[in-house]
XYZ file of C-alpha atoms in Angstrom:
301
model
C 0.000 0.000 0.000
C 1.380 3.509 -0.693
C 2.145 5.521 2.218
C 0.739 8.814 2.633
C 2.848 12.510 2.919
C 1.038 14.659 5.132
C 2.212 18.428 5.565
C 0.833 20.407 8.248
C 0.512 23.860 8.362
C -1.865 25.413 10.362
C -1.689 26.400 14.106
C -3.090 22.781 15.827
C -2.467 19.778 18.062
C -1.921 16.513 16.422
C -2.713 13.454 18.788
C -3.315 9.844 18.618
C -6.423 8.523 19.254
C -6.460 4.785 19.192
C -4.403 4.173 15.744
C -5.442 7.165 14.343
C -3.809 11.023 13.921
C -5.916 13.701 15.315
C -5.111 17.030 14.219
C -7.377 19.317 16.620
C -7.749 23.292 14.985
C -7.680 25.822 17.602
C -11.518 27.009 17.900
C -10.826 30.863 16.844
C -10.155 28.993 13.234
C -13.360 27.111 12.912
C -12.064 23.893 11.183
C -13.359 20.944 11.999
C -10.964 17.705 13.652
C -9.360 15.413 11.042
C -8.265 12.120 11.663
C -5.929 10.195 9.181
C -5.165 6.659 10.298
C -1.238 6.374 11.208
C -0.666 3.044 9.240
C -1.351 4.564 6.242
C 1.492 7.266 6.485
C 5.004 7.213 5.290
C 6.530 11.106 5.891
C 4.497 13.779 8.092
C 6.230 17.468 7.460
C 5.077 19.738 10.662
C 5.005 23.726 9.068
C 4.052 25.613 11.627
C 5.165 27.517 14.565
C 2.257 26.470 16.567
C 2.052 23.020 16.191
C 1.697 20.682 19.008
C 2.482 17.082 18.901
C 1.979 14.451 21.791
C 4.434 11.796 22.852
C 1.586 9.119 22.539
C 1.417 10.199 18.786
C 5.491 10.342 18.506
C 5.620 7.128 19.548
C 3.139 5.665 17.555
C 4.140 7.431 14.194
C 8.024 6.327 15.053
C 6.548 2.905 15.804
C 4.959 3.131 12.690
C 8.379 3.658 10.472
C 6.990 7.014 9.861
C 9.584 9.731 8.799
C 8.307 13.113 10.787
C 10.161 16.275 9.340
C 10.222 19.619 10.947
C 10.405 22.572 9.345
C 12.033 26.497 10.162
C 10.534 29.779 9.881
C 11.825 30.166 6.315
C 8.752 26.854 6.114
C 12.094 24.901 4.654
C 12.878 21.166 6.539
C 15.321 21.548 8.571
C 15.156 18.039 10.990
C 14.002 14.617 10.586
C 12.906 11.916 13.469
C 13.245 8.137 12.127
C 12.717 5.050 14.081
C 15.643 3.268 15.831
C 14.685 -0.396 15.368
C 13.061 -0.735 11.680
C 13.867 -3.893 11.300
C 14.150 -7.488 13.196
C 17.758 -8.003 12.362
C 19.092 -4.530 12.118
C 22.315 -5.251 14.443
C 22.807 -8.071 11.687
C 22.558 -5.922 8.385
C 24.515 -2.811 10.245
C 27.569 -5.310 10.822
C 27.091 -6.696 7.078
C 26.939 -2.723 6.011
C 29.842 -1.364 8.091
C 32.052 -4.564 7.148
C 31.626 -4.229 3.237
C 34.139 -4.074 1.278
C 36.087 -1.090 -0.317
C 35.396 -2.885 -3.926
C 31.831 -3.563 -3.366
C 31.106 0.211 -1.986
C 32.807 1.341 -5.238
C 31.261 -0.627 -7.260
C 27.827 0.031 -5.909
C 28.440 3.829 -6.086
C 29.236 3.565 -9.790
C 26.165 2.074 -10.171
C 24.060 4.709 -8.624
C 26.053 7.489 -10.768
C 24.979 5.819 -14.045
C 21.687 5.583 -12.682
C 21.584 9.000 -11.900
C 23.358 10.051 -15.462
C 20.976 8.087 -17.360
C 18.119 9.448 -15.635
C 19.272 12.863 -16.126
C 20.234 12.648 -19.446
C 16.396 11.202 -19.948
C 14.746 14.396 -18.482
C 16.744 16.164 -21.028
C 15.101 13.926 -23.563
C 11.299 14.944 -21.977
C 12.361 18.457 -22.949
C 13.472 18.294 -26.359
C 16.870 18.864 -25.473
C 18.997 15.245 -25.963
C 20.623 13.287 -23.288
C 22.899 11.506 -25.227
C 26.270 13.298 -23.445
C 24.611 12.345 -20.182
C 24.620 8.589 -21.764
C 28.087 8.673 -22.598
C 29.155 9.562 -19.438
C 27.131 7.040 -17.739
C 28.916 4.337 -19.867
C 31.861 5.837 -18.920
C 31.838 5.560 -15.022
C 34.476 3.177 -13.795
C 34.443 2.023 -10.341
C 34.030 4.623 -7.711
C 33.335 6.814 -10.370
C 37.456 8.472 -9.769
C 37.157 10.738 -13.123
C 34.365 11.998 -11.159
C 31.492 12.220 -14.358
C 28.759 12.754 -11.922
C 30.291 16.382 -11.692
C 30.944 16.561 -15.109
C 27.634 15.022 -16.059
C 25.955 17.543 -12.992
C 27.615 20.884 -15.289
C 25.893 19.693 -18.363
C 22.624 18.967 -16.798
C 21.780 21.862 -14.536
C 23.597 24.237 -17.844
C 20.479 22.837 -19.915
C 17.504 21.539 -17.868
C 15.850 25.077 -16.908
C 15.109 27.425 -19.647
C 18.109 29.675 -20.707
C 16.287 32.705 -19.996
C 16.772 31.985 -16.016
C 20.373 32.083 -16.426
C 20.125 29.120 -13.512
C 22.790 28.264 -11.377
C 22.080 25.199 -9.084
C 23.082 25.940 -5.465
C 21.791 24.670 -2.350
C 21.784 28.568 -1.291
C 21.446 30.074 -4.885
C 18.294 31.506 -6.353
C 15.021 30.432 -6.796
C 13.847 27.852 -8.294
C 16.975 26.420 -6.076
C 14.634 26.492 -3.203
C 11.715 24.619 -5.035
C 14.547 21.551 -5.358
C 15.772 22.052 -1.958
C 12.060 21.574 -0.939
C 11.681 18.584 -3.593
C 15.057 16.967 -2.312
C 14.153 17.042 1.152
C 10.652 15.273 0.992
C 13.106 12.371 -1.168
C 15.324 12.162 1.757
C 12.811 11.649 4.199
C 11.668 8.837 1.565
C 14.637 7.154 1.193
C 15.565 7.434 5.035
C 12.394 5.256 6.062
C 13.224 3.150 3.734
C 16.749 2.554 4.591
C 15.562 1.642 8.204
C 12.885 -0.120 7.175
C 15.684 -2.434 5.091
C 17.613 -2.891 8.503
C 20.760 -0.190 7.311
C 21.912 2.478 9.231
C 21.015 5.829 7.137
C 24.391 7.542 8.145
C 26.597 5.044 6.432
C 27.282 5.758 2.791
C 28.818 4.038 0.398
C 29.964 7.405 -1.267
C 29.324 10.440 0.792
C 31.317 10.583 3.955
C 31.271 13.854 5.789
C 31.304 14.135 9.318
C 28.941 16.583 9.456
C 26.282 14.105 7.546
C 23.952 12.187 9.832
C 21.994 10.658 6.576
C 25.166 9.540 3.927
C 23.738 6.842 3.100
C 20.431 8.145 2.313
C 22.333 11.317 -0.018
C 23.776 8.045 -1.972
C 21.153 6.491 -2.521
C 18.348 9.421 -3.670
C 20.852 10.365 -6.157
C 18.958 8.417 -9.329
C 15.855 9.410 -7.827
C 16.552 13.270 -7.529
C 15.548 13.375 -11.191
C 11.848 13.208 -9.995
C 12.068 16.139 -7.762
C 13.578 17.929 -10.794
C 11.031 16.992 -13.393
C 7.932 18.143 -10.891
C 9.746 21.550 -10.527
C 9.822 21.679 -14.266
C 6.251 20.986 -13.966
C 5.881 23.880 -11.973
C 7.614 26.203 -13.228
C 6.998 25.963 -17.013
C 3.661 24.509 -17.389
C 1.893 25.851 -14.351
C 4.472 29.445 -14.748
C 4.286 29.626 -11.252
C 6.452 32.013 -9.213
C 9.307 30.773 -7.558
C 10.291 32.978 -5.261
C 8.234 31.509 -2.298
C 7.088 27.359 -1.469
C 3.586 28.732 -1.559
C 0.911 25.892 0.106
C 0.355 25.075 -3.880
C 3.757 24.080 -5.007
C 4.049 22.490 -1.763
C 0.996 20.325 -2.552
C 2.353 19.451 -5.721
C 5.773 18.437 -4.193
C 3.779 16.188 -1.594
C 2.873 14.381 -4.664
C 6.459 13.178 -4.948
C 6.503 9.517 -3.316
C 3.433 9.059 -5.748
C 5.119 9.467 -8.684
C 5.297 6.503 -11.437
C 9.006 4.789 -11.185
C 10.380 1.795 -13.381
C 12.326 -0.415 -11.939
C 13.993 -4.079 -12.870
C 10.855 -3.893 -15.701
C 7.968 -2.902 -13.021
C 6.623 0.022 -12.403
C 4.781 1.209 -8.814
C 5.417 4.605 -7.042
C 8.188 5.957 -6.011
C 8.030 5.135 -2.603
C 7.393 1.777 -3.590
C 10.613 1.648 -5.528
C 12.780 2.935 -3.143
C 11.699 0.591 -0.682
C 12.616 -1.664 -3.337
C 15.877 -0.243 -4.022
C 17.238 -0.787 -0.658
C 15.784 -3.866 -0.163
C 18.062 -4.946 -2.786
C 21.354 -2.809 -1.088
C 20.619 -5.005 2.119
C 20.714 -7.598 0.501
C 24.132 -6.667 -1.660
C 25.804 -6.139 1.867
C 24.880 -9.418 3.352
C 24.894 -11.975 0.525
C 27.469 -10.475 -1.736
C 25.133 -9.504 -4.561
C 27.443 -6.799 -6.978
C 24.136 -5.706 -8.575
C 21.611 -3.091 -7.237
C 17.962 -2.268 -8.198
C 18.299 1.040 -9.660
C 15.000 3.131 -11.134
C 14.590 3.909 -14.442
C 12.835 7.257 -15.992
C 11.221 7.211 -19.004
């Protein structure tokens, strides 16, 4: 069943009441309770300076391998609360993770950069613009990708995949519509960080990305083919709906909710994204412990 992404932001108190959220509207606002039941959520994004949350429903949503994201005053995510024991045999698949070798991380992270380049290089496709030079670097990537071509593949992209009159420069601290991605990328972290609990691996791990200052490596690895989504739906926003960037208004928000919905192919099937990714480290648990070289890596088309 697809999870739900929930994004609150409205002054309220969100309980639990039996297995179901409450969100309770302060009475000055008029709104009437909601309830949403808590198994059917996957990420819950809290938006507001005045929202309340319970430790009954903390507990329940954590229980519940629910990613819960908090947000600043700039309404950006900022923090992210994941449960501790996702899976039965977690101590298991950490050792397996943190005892791989050198040669299978590299190898594994050369996967994930073609991934990525071929996905890229097919949004460029979507637009009329060709993604063959994307494709040529993706058959390029040698182990550990050491000529580093997702850089090189990164400058060619983001040079070509907004219109030219935007004169865009993609920077997590740049200009709009660098905030719509931020926005986009950090609803696909929270996706892929369930999921890499939920698989039994320990998010701050990477295979790739190392820096101390990283609590969720593993997870930046790993959303790397997938981040073409979050680009695509900013497309989306900004050239068909010519929406203005400058703020995450409560509409572009909605429509980056929409994210973990979105239609993925993978190894031939297709399902939504959060289905995918579930799917994708499924199959990296399972490289770690039995020695499989291959990964499950989405396609878009």
């Amino acid at each position: 069943m697809i999870k739900r992404t929930i994004h609150i932001g409205s002054p309220c108190t969100l309980r639990r009441r039996e297995q179901q959220l409450v969100v309770q509207y302060p009475k000055e606002l008029g709104m009437a309770d909601k309830t949403v039941p808590i198994e059917d959520l996957g990420v819950v994004i809290l938006d507001h300076e005045r929202v309340v949350v319970t430790q009954m429903l903390l507990a329940a949503l954590l229980a519940n391998n629910v990613a819960v994201i908090t947000c600043n005053e700039q309404h950006m995510p900022t923090g992210m609360l994941l449960n501790l024991d996702g899976h039965t045999t977690q101590t298991e698949i950490f050792r397996a993770q943190l005892e791989a070798s050198e040669p299978l991380r590299k190898n594994l992270w050369m996967q994930c950069v073609q991934a990525k380049l071929r996905n890229q290089g097919a949004v460029l496709d979507r637009i009329g613009i060709g993604g063959d030079a994307l494709r040529e670097f993706a058959r390029n990537v040698r182990s550990g990708d050491p000529d580093n071509l997702e850089a090189r593949g990164a400058a060619v992209y983001w040079k070509s995949v907004f219109p030219a009159a935007m004169n865009f420069v993609r920077h997590r601290h740049g200009e709009p519509p660098n905030n719509l991605l931020n926005y986009g990328y950090a609803i696909l972290r929270a996706v892929v960080a369930r999921s890499l609990v939920g698989s039994g691996l320990l998010p701050t791990y990477g295979i790739h990305h190392r820096s101390k200052y990283n609590a969720y490596c593993l997870a930046d690895d790993i959303m790397e083919p997938y981040r073409p989504w979050v680009d695509e739906a900013v497309l989306e926003l900004l050239v068909k709906e010519r929406i203005d960037p400058k703020e995450v208004t409560t509409e572009i928000k909605g429509h980056l909710l929409k994210l973990p919905t979105k239609d993925v192919l993978l190894d031939g099937q297709r399902s939504p994204l959060l289905v995918a990714v579930q799917r994708t480290t499924a199959a990296l648990a399972r490289c770690f412990q039995e020695g499989e070289r291959k990964g499950l890596w989405p396609e878009f088309t």
